[in-house]
C-alpha cells in the first residue's frame, strides 16, 4: 500500500485556487444582497458627541452599537466594543455600519455621516502610556500586563563573567500583509443565520456573533470560506459581526469587504517592542547570565496582548541553557489599532535582540558562531528559562549542524568580497496554547457508501496546508488512496470544535484526534457499526496538567537554525540577500514540500520585518495608505532558500509530528543583522535596518582603513 506521510505533495485545493473555482468570503453573493461600509473614527482619542445621519438617502440603512444585544466582542478580556459608542480609542475605530444595495453606494453614504467629537490627549506610544499625566485608556492605568521572574543569581553570574554585552533594541509594528482583505458574508435561511467567514476559528466566530446578537449557538451556522492568508491577523474579530447583524435584522443577505487602506489602518498588527538585553559569557563562550527587559505596545484594546506578552517573555532568552535568568516585561495600551496575534507571536522580536547580542559576543571572543550556539543549545532533558522541562524531542543542535554543513556556510571561508557578510541565528517556538489553558480537538470519521471516507475537522486551513497533511495521515491510517479521503473542514454544523488555527497546533492536535477517531472506527467496523460516525478526541500535553512553572510555558517546542549570505552596496548602503539556509526540527515531516513552503513563506515575511516593513503612526494616524508606501518584499527581494529538516520523531505527536508553521519567522532577522555587521561594521539595534546607518558605518570603516 502506498504511504502518503513523508511524500512530497501539492495542495489538495491547489487547482481550485489556481483556476479561480475556490470561493473566498468576498466572492459570495445573493439576490437582494446588502453591501456594507463602516463609519470610522477620524480622531485617535476622544468621545462621540453627536452622530448625524440626516444626509443619508432613504434607502440606506444605518446601524450603531445600540442595535446589538450586547455591544462587545467576546474575547479574552472582552474590552472591545463592536462599534464605539462613548469612547474612541484609535483612529479608524468603527462607529456605525452603513448598508446599501452596492458597495460603492454604501461607501459614499458613509462619507455623508457627520460625527462631532470631544478630543482627548493622544497616547501615542508607550512613553506616553507610562506618563501619569496622560489619560488612561482602560481603568486607572495604561499598564495592561506585567511580569517578573528570576532564577539563579544573576548579579553574581555577571560578576563572574569574562565578557558582558548589553544594548537596547527596537522592533516595529508589522502588518500581516495577507492578500485577501478581511471579508464576511451572511444570510438567513429557515430562521437561522448562515455565515461564511474569512477567519481562523469558526467556533470563536459563532461565539462572538451569538453574544453580540443575543442568539443561541443553534441559531447560527458558521463556515470558513477559502482563506487568502491569515498569519494570526484573522484570529479574532475582523468583520464577522457586521454582516451578521445586518442580515439578522433585515433578513437580507449582507456582505462586507474591507479595502486595503482599511486593512492597513485599522486591523490587527504585530506588537512593536522595545527591549534591553544584558548577557554574561565565560571566556569559552558559555552563557552565564541573561537579564532582559521589554515594553510592548498592545494598542487600544487587549486583544491577544496578554498572550503575546507571555509567549514573548517565555522565548526572550532564546533556545539555550542559561543558569541565571532575569526577566521583566510590561505591556501598555496606546491609541493605535489593536496589536494581536501574528506569526511567531512575540518570539521574533525577542530573538532579534538576544541573537544579535550572542553574535556580538562570538565576534569579541573570537569563537565560531555555530560552535558557540552548539555549546549552549537546549537538549532533551534541559530546563528552559521559566523552569519548563524539555521532555520532548529537542533538535536544535541537529539543526545547527545541518546549517554548518550547508554549501552557504562552507563557502564563507573562501569569500574575498569585503562587502559580503554571513550571519547565523538559532530559534525556537512553542506549540499549543500553554500551561493549563484548555486546548482540545475532536475529529470525526465516517465511511461513505462508495467506500470513501468523510473526515470532519473544525480547524480552518488558512493556507498552511493542514487539509492536505491530515488527508495524507487519514489515507495511511485507513489504508486507502488519498483520493478516497474527503476532508470537511471548519463548519460549526458538520464538525466539532477544534479550537483556533494558531499556536502551531493544528496538525499535532487534529492528527492525534484523527488517530483516536480511526481507532474508534475500526472497533465499530468490527462490531458491524461502520455506517455510524466515529469520534476521536485529543488534547495538548500541557493543557491538562500544571508544569509547576511560572507563567504559561509550554510542553513542546519546534527548533530552527537559519543562516544568510548578503552583500551591502558600498554606494547606497542597501542590502541584497544572496542565499539562505534554513534547518528546522519539527518532529516527523508529513509533507516535505508543504514544510518547505512554510519555511520559505515565513522567512519572506521576516525579511520584510527586517529590511523594510514598519507601521509608523503620526498622532495616531498610520502614514502608510497602501502597499506602494508600506514596503513588503517581492519575489525579487527573496533569494534562494535551501530548506533542510532534522530527521526527528516526537513521541507525543501523531506519527511523530510537531508544529512547524511559525518557527520560520523567528531567526532570519538577527542572522541578517549579523551579516550586515560583518559586511559593513554597522552595529544596528532597530528594525527595519537603516541603509543610512549602514552607509555611515561603511564610510567610517573606509576612513579608518584609509587612515
XYZ file of C-alpha atoms in Angstrom:
707
model
C 0.000 0.000 0.000
C 1.274 3.458 -0.916
C 2.422 5.624 2.005
C 1.380 9.278 1.803
C 3.006 10.524 5.010
C 6.508 11.714 4.150
C 5.694 12.117 0.443
C 6.091 15.459 -1.298
C 2.628 16.540 -2.349
C 0.898 19.635 -3.688
C -2.185 21.031 -2.000
C -5.472 19.197 -2.469
C -7.190 22.520 -3.099
C -4.385 23.863 -5.296
C -6.194 23.572 -8.636
C -9.340 25.180 -7.240
C -7.292 28.184 -6.156
C -5.232 28.309 -9.342
C -8.276 28.158 -11.628
C -10.490 30.519 -9.651
C -13.037 27.877 -8.658
C -12.288 28.469 -4.982
C -14.772 30.819 -3.337
C -13.443 33.326 -0.815
C -15.781 35.194 1.525
C -15.858 38.206 -0.764
C -16.932 36.054 -3.718
C -20.332 35.093 -2.273
C -23.417 36.981 -3.343
C -27.192 36.552 -3.452
C -30.132 38.447 -4.859
C -31.327 41.388 -2.763
C -27.952 41.493 -1.005
C -26.847 44.460 1.069
C -23.242 45.569 0.959
C -21.672 47.297 3.916
C -19.302 50.096 4.740
C -18.179 51.320 8.130
C -18.213 54.823 9.517
C -14.801 55.055 11.133
C -13.429 57.500 13.655
C -11.468 60.438 12.292
C -9.778 61.049 15.635
C -7.400 58.909 17.662
C -8.782 59.533 21.140
C -11.916 61.111 22.494
C -15.664 60.603 22.573
C -18.561 60.800 20.156
C -20.645 63.886 20.890
C -23.215 63.582 18.076
C -23.806 61.228 15.153
C -25.785 62.944 12.376
C -27.170 60.645 9.642
C -29.785 63.065 8.292
C -27.973 63.472 4.949
C -28.241 59.792 4.053
C -30.550 58.622 1.240
C -33.774 56.966 2.398
C -32.819 53.559 1.001
C -29.577 53.418 3.020
C -29.649 51.684 6.409
C -27.653 52.668 9.490
C -26.756 50.508 12.492
C -24.981 51.574 15.686
C -23.924 49.995 18.944
C -27.473 50.366 20.227
C -28.635 47.720 17.743
C -26.677 44.950 19.448
C -27.973 42.812 22.263
C -24.505 43.230 23.779
C -22.109 45.626 22.098
C -18.949 43.694 22.918
C -16.530 41.375 21.143
C -16.276 38.076 23.029
C -12.529 37.710 23.593
C -10.014 37.040 26.351
C -10.607 40.409 28.051
C -13.912 41.406 26.369
C -12.868 45.066 26.439
C -13.541 45.824 22.750
C -16.899 47.215 21.600
C -18.231 46.016 18.256
C -18.993 49.651 17.468
C -17.603 52.513 19.544
C -20.385 54.385 21.286
C -18.888 56.501 24.070
C -15.090 56.394 23.844
C -12.887 56.426 20.753
C -9.521 54.753 21.343
C -7.905 54.613 17.896
C -8.237 56.364 14.557
C -10.372 54.265 12.271
C -12.323 52.608 15.067
C -15.766 51.662 13.684
C -18.693 53.760 14.890
C -21.573 52.738 12.621
C -22.477 50.284 9.855
C -23.903 51.577 6.591
C -25.854 49.139 4.388
C -26.822 49.795 0.771
C -27.540 47.936 -2.459
C -23.956 48.299 -3.674
C -20.583 48.624 -2.011
C -19.926 51.934 -3.770
C -23.213 53.405 -2.565
C -22.525 52.264 0.997
C -19.050 53.826 0.962
C -20.364 57.110 -0.423
C -23.137 57.162 2.169
C -20.630 56.572 4.970
C -18.882 59.791 3.938
C -22.146 61.708 4.454
C -22.369 60.782 8.129
C -21.318 63.718 10.295
C -19.667 62.939 13.611
C -18.826 65.537 16.256
C -16.118 64.541 18.696
C -14.718 65.685 22.001
C -10.996 65.071 21.756
C -8.648 63.798 24.446
C -4.825 63.797 24.513
C -3.388 61.047 22.306
C -1.403 58.290 23.999
C 0.974 57.977 21.043
C 3.433 55.413 22.374
C 4.477 53.511 25.484
C 6.341 56.535 26.839
C 3.060 58.457 26.818
C 1.284 55.422 28.264
C 3.609 55.380 31.275
C 3.153 59.107 31.918
C 0.726 59.549 34.870
C -0.351 62.880 33.391
C -1.786 61.141 30.315
C -5.312 59.711 30.303
C -5.827 56.017 30.994
C -7.460 54.149 28.121
C -8.917 51.494 30.437
C -9.398 51.659 34.188
C -6.873 53.613 36.218
C -3.694 52.829 34.275
C -2.420 52.123 30.777
C -0.490 49.110 32.052
C -2.233 46.015 30.687
C 0.146 43.303 31.933
C 3.499 42.904 33.634
C 5.737 40.003 34.541
C 8.869 39.449 36.611
C 10.855 36.263 37.020
C 14.353 35.436 38.218
C 16.132 32.132 38.547
C 19.643 31.642 39.894
C 21.834 34.560 40.985
C 22.031 36.923 38.044
C 24.210 39.586 39.661
C 26.775 37.052 40.890
C 26.880 35.495 37.425
C 27.655 38.871 35.867
C 30.474 39.369 38.385
C 31.939 36.054 37.300
C 31.519 36.688 33.572
C 34.561 37.167 31.337
C 32.519 39.258 28.886
C 29.321 41.266 29.267
C 27.432 42.556 26.235
C 24.291 44.686 26.503
C 22.219 47.056 24.384
C 18.769 48.476 23.672
C 16.741 47.196 20.730
C 13.533 48.179 18.992
C 11.283 46.256 16.619
C 8.318 47.802 14.786
C 4.660 47.002 14.455
C 4.111 44.959 11.308
C 1.063 44.375 9.136
C 0.149 40.791 8.280
C 0.037 41.587 4.585
C -2.364 38.821 3.634
C -3.506 39.032 0.008
C -7.204 38.588 0.750
C -8.664 41.559 2.652
C -10.993 40.926 5.571
C -14.422 39.836 4.371
C -17.608 38.119 5.557
C -20.932 37.087 4.012
C -24.148 36.296 5.905
C -27.738 35.364 5.092
C -30.796 33.975 6.880
C -32.218 30.570 5.952
C -35.089 28.853 7.773
C -34.764 31.371 10.607
C -31.074 30.528 11.078
C -28.160 32.864 10.468
C -25.701 31.409 7.935
C -22.239 32.971 7.853
C -19.182 32.495 5.630
C -16.098 33.972 7.239
C -12.500 34.566 6.335
C -11.128 33.709 9.742
C -9.032 31.293 11.767
C -11.695 29.928 14.121
C -15.318 29.431 13.073
C -16.404 28.383 16.569
C -14.998 31.579 18.068
C -16.787 33.460 15.281
C -20.059 31.832 16.305
C -19.449 32.735 19.951
C -18.775 36.381 19.058
C -21.821 36.596 16.801
C -24.135 34.923 19.331
C -23.046 37.139 22.193
C -23.329 40.369 20.206
C -26.703 39.475 18.674
C -28.188 37.655 21.660
C -28.621 34.373 19.773
C -28.243 30.770 20.850
C -25.498 28.690 19.173
C -28.048 26.514 17.374
C -29.382 29.628 15.646
C -26.064 30.312 13.893
C -24.028 28.271 11.443
C -20.538 29.491 10.567
C -18.422 28.063 7.777
C -14.965 29.076 6.686
C -14.698 30.150 3.092
C -11.337 29.693 1.413
C -8.967 31.978 3.297
C -6.406 34.035 1.416
C -3.879 34.151 4.231
C -4.193 34.927 7.907
C -0.860 34.710 9.774
C -2.714 35.478 13.025
C -4.451 38.559 11.646
C -7.764 36.730 11.210
C -7.735 35.062 14.621
C -10.262 37.301 16.341
C -12.948 39.762 15.326
C -12.163 41.214 11.938
C -15.614 41.894 10.485
C -17.756 38.814 11.212
C -20.335 40.555 13.384
C -21.186 43.396 10.968
C -22.931 41.456 8.167
C -24.316 39.019 10.725
C -26.165 41.837 12.499
C -27.427 43.420 9.291
C -28.613 40.134 7.806
C -30.318 39.015 11.018
C -32.197 42.289 11.477
C -33.145 42.830 7.819
C -33.461 39.155 6.747
C -31.484 40.126 3.638
C -28.075 38.732 2.653
C -25.246 41.041 3.655
C -21.560 41.240 2.849
C -18.599 43.357 3.856
C -15.181 43.509 2.207
C -12.558 45.891 3.537
C -10.382 47.820 1.125
C -6.616 47.738 1.548
C -6.462 51.144 3.221
C -8.861 49.911 5.900
C -6.851 46.737 6.415
C -3.624 48.683 6.860
C -5.030 51.447 9.029
C -7.500 49.616 11.237
C -6.822 45.885 11.614
C -4.555 43.851 13.875
C -0.766 44.327 13.906
C 2.357 42.674 15.292
C 3.393 44.175 18.631
C 6.065 46.850 18.485
C 8.535 46.117 21.298
C 11.428 47.934 22.944
C 13.902 45.669 24.693
C 17.084 45.815 26.732
C 19.319 42.756 26.873
C 22.390 42.166 29.022
C 24.228 38.863 28.768
C 27.274 37.486 30.546
C 29.649 34.946 28.950
C 32.604 32.837 30.018
C 35.870 33.045 28.059
C 34.894 29.810 26.335
C 31.517 31.222 25.281
C 29.182 29.679 27.842
C 26.169 31.879 28.547
C 26.245 32.531 32.278
C 23.566 35.176 32.713
C 20.652 36.762 30.876
C 18.955 39.969 32.040
C 16.166 41.080 29.719
C 13.508 43.753 29.989
C 10.889 44.777 27.461
C 7.977 47.131 26.890
C 5.235 46.013 24.490
C 2.733 48.291 22.740
C -0.618 46.475 22.538
C -2.656 49.298 21.026
C -6.123 50.421 22.059
C -7.579 47.125 23.302
C -6.234 43.959 24.867
C -6.932 41.522 22.046
C -4.365 38.748 22.456
C -1.923 41.168 24.052
C -1.637 39.273 27.323
C -0.915 36.037 25.456
C 1.704 37.642 23.219
C 3.236 39.187 26.339
C 3.555 35.750 27.921
C 4.958 33.998 24.885
C 7.422 36.809 24.156
C 8.722 36.574 27.713
C 8.982 32.782 27.570
C 11.084 32.863 24.379
C 13.086 36.025 25.105
C 16.281 34.302 26.402
C 16.381 32.027 23.352
C 16.735 28.252 22.953
C 19.727 27.980 25.269
C 20.502 26.518 28.671
C 21.158 29.560 30.852
C 21.579 29.022 34.612
C 20.850 32.615 35.663
C 17.933 34.494 34.130
C 16.059 37.691 34.988
C 13.004 38.769 33.017
C 10.980 41.944 33.428
C 8.309 42.767 30.843
C 5.417 45.218 30.615
C 2.610 45.747 28.095
C 0.796 49.074 27.687
C -2.294 50.413 25.974
C -1.851 53.185 23.374
C -4.110 54.951 20.877
C -3.238 52.653 17.992
C -5.061 49.739 16.331
C -5.031 46.515 18.324
C -1.733 44.635 18.371
C -2.691 40.989 18.236
C -1.547 37.572 17.111
C 0.993 37.467 14.303
C 3.120 34.611 13.052
C 5.767 33.973 15.713
C 3.601 35.590 18.416
C 6.341 37.736 20.002
C 9.277 35.373 19.539
C 10.820 37.172 16.513
C 11.059 40.445 18.443
C 12.944 38.859 21.322
C 15.182 36.767 19.063
C 16.336 39.866 17.191
C 17.770 41.303 20.386
C 19.109 38.155 22.029
C 20.662 36.573 18.944
C 22.259 39.904 17.974
C 23.909 40.085 21.400
C 25.145 36.489 21.060
C 26.631 37.237 17.640
C 28.499 40.233 19.040
C 29.839 38.094 21.868
C 31.004 35.482 19.348
C 32.975 38.146 17.497
C 34.521 39.618 20.654
C 35.507 36.187 21.992
C 36.856 35.029 18.641
C 34.654 31.929 18.594
C 32.803 30.025 15.903
C 29.195 31.326 15.693
C 27.666 27.882 15.228
C 30.051 26.169 17.627
C 29.159 28.593 20.419
C 25.457 28.032 19.885
C 26.009 24.269 19.861
C 27.730 24.514 23.246
C 24.769 26.369 24.771
C 21.857 24.735 22.969
C 18.936 23.198 24.808
C 18.802 19.414 24.547
C 16.274 16.854 25.668
C 16.319 16.951 29.460
C 17.343 20.620 29.649
C 15.361 23.193 31.626
C 14.053 26.375 29.971
C 14.218 29.931 31.235
C 10.891 29.649 33.056
C 11.839 26.306 34.558
C 9.965 24.266 31.955
C 11.459 20.809 31.347
C 12.439 19.865 27.800
C 10.913 16.389 27.924
C 10.036 16.256 24.221
C 12.413 15.788 21.282
C 14.808 18.749 21.037
C 16.738 19.071 17.791
C 18.403 22.482 17.886
C 21.899 21.002 17.762
C 20.970 18.855 14.795
C 19.502 21.905 13.015
C 22.664 23.913 13.674
C 24.785 21.092 12.282
C 22.704 20.939 9.101
C 23.365 24.648 8.553
C 27.028 24.119 9.414
C 27.250 21.512 6.653
C 25.374 23.612 4.075
C 27.063 24.989 0.958
C 26.270 28.519 2.122
C 28.155 28.126 5.378
C 31.096 26.213 3.935
C 31.808 28.806 1.269
C 32.251 31.691 3.711
C 35.872 30.730 4.349
C 36.721 31.384 0.687
C 34.828 34.663 0.350
C 37.029 37.604 -0.700
C 34.376 40.300 -1.201
C 34.651 42.760 1.728
C 31.023 43.790 1.281
C 29.680 40.246 1.690
C 28.679 39.036 5.141
C 27.416 35.818 6.675
C 25.161 35.523 9.701
C 23.512 32.709 11.615
C 20.945 32.524 14.396
C 19.076 29.885 16.344
C 15.476 29.984 17.416
C 12.527 28.103 18.802
C 8.793 28.409 19.083
C 6.251 26.719 21.281
C 3.407 24.539 20.029
C -0.005 24.767 21.680
C -1.681 27.357 23.867
C 0.289 26.921 27.097
C 0.199 25.512 30.596
C -3.310 24.783 31.959
C -5.061 26.536 29.045
C -7.780 24.235 27.636
C -6.536 23.003 24.265
C -8.662 20.205 22.801
C -9.891 18.915 19.454
C -12.412 16.397 18.153
C -12.210 14.796 14.714
C -14.798 12.507 13.112
C -14.516 9.630 10.638
C -17.414 8.219 8.611
C -17.260 5.628 5.860
C -19.335 6.525 2.808
C -21.349 4.118 0.693
C -18.833 4.464 -2.159
C -16.024 3.232 0.101
C -14.519 6.646 0.679
C -14.292 8.457 4.000
C -15.551 11.787 5.328
C -13.107 13.313 7.819
C -14.621 16.116 9.889
C -12.250 18.648 11.449
C -13.258 22.032 12.875
C -9.932 23.713 12.126
C -9.561 26.295 9.351
C -6.882 25.753 6.711
C -5.713 29.336 6.206
C -3.133 28.309 3.631
C -0.710 26.367 5.803
C -1.707 23.028 4.286
C -3.414 21.280 7.197
C -6.135 19.853 4.939
C -3.555 18.097 2.762
C -1.476 16.910 5.724
C -4.469 15.477 7.574
C -5.747 13.809 4.405
C -2.369 12.099 3.940
C -2.440 10.895 7.537
C -6.022 9.671 7.175
C -5.206 7.771 3.981
C -2.344 5.934 5.678
C -4.323 5.218 8.840
C -7.324 3.919 6.887
C -5.144 2.115 4.326
C -6.779 3.730 1.322
C -5.908 6.104 -1.511
C -5.864 9.801 -0.680
C -8.467 10.330 -3.419
C -10.890 8.425 -1.178
C -10.468 10.940 1.638
C -12.975 13.812 1.743
C -11.997 16.492 4.228
C -14.838 18.500 5.821
C -13.217 21.484 7.491
C -14.416 24.353 9.697
C -18.214 24.062 9.704
C -19.994 24.566 13.024
C -22.833 22.272 11.855
C -20.744 19.414 10.474
C -17.558 19.464 12.544
C -16.628 19.643 16.205
C -14.789 22.496 17.897
C -11.050 22.048 17.381
C -10.003 25.489 18.600
C -8.117 28.103 16.637
C -5.767 27.719 13.721
C -2.936 29.279 15.681
C -0.052 28.439 18.006
C 1.423 25.920 15.535
C -1.067 23.403 16.913
C -3.294 22.313 14.026
C -1.752 19.110 12.657
C -0.491 17.979 16.067
C -3.791 18.156 17.896
C -6.072 17.286 14.971
C -3.739 14.461 13.980
C -3.914 12.900 17.427
C -7.693 13.250 17.400
C -7.752 11.664 13.940
C -5.767 8.663 15.183
C -8.235 8.239 18.045
C -11.169 8.501 15.622
C -9.707 5.878 13.258
C -9.170 3.508 16.183
C -12.802 4.030 17.184
C -13.946 3.498 13.582
C -12.090 0.189 13.326
C -13.672 -1.009 16.573
C -17.097 -0.002 15.299
C -16.499 -1.729 11.960
C -15.592 -4.940 13.735
C -18.895 -4.648 15.593
C -20.798 -4.029 12.360
C -21.414 -0.334 13.046
C -19.275 1.161 10.276
C -22.107 3.385 8.978
C -22.020 5.419 12.191
C -19.687 8.355 12.796
C -16.574 7.564 14.823
C -15.275 10.369 17.014
C -11.774 10.890 18.387
C -10.572 13.470 20.877
C -7.126 14.793 21.806
C -5.556 17.463 23.975
C -2.202 19.204 24.101
C 0.077 17.771 26.813
C 0.220 20.884 28.980
C -3.470 21.778 28.688
C -4.492 19.220 31.299
C -1.560 19.441 33.671
C 0.366 22.006 35.653
C 4.017 22.071 34.680
C 4.642 23.648 38.052
C 6.271 26.668 36.453
C 5.648 30.391 36.446
C 3.654 31.948 33.607
C 2.238 29.852 30.775
C 5.169 27.818 29.471
C 4.709 25.007 27.002
C 5.500 21.327 26.974
C 6.763 21.309 23.389
C 8.858 23.485 21.071
C 9.989 23.462 17.461
C 13.586 24.461 16.731
C 15.278 26.240 13.854
C 18.699 27.409 12.692
C 18.971 29.897 9.837
C 21.949 31.389 8.010
C 22.187 34.126 5.419
C 24.691 35.398 2.884
C 24.246 39.001 1.771
C 26.021 41.939 0.217
C 25.799 45.582 1.202
C 26.053 48.190 -1.518
C 29.005 50.485 -0.696
C 27.329 53.355 -2.567
C 23.797 53.237 -1.127
C 24.053 51.079 1.994
C 21.234 48.867 0.705
C 21.228 45.148 1.441
C 20.965 42.410 -1.201
C 20.256 38.929 0.096
C 22.204 36.309 -1.862
C 21.446 32.980 -0.208
C 19.674 31.497 2.821
C 19.983 28.114 4.506
C 17.270 27.109 6.957
C 17.143 23.933 9.026
C 14.029 23.012 11.012
C 13.352 20.381 13.656
C 9.618 19.791 13.816
C 9.455 16.086 14.508
C 8.295 13.844 11.678
C 7.596 15.719 8.443
C 4.220 14.837 6.918
C 4.709 16.716 3.636
C 8.268 17.897 2.862
C 7.011 20.119 0.048
C 4.491 21.750 2.367
C 7.141 22.262 5.045
C 9.491 23.909 2.552
C 6.689 26.271 1.570
C 6.064 27.164 5.197
C 9.748 27.827 5.821
C 10.165 29.939 2.698
C 6.998 31.915 3.366
C 7.909 32.613 6.985
C 11.401 33.718 6.032
C 9.975 36.019 3.372
C 7.704 37.595 5.974
C 10.621 38.192 8.329
C 12.783 39.594 5.535
C 10.165 42.316 5.311
C 10.203 42.711 9.094
C 13.983 43.143 8.987
C 14.562 45.237 5.890
C 11.538 47.385 5.135
C 8.214 46.972 6.903
C 7.410 49.487 9.616
C 3.939 50.619 10.623
C 4.542 54.241 11.560
C 1.927 56.459 13.158
C 1.844 60.225 13.459
C -0.520 61.390 16.189
C -2.333 58.079 15.944
C -2.682 58.053 12.148
C -0.860 55.424 10.102
C 1.202 57.162 7.442
C 1.001 54.205 5.017
C -2.071 54.140 2.775
C -1.324 51.083 0.620
C 1.376 48.631 -0.421
C 3.014 51.331 -2.539
C 4.257 53.013 0.638
C 4.158 50.081 3.063
C 7.059 48.163 1.571
C 6.728 44.392 1.678
C 9.311 42.160 -0.024
C 8.605 40.882 -3.513
C 9.921 37.756 -5.203
C 12.906 39.813 -6.344
C 13.867 40.516 -2.711
C 13.854 36.883 -1.600
C 16.919 34.820 -2.572
C 17.272 31.089 -2.935
C 16.223 29.404 0.311
C 17.623 25.947 0.947
C 15.277 24.215 3.373
C 16.555 21.304 5.452
C 14.769 19.340 8.119
C 16.061 17.293 11.004
C 15.059 13.627 10.921
C 13.264 13.581 14.274
C 10.272 11.978 15.944
C 8.060 13.405 18.689
C 6.587 10.552 20.713
C 3.544 12.560 21.845
C 2.689 13.701 18.331
C 0.619 11.948 15.676
C 3.082 9.872 13.654
C 5.867 11.851 15.358
C 4.679 15.350 14.376
C 5.281 18.757 15.974
C 4.080 22.164 14.740
C 6.056 23.991 12.043
C 4.009 26.893 10.691
C 5.516 29.790 12.657
C 9.075 28.963 13.727
C 10.483 30.002 10.349
C 9.815 33.677 11.218
C 11.982 33.725 14.337
C 15.651 33.819 13.385
C 16.321 35.344 9.980
C 16.280 38.996 11.161
C 19.165 38.580 13.655
C 21.041 36.470 11.103
C 20.713 39.308 8.588
C 21.740 41.820 11.243
C 24.939 39.930 11.985
C 25.784 39.539 8.298
C 25.299 43.287 7.846
C 27.656 43.918 10.787
C 30.307 41.730 9.198
C 29.926 43.370 5.793
C 29.761 46.975 6.949
C 30.783 47.292 10.577
C 27.328 48.685 11.424
C 26.040 47.762 14.871
C 22.318 48.156 14.394
C 19.665 47.777 17.068
C 16.462 48.887 15.373
C 14.302 47.276 12.718
C 13.927 47.754 9.871
C 17.662 48.067 9.311
C 18.599 51.506 8.053
C 20.598 51.836 4.808
C 21.673 55.284 6.033
C 23.215 53.800 9.174
C 24.858 51.045 7.144
C 26.331 53.642 4.804
C 27.665 55.669 7.750
C 29.388 52.576 9.100
C 30.881 51.787 5.694
C 32.193 55.318 5.350
C 33.688 55.184 8.845
C 35.338 51.860 8.051
C 36.790 53.213 4.800
C 38.145 56.274 6.624
C 39.735 54.022 9.245
C 41.343 51.829 6.606
C 42.450 54.866 4.623
C 43.930 56.472 7.715
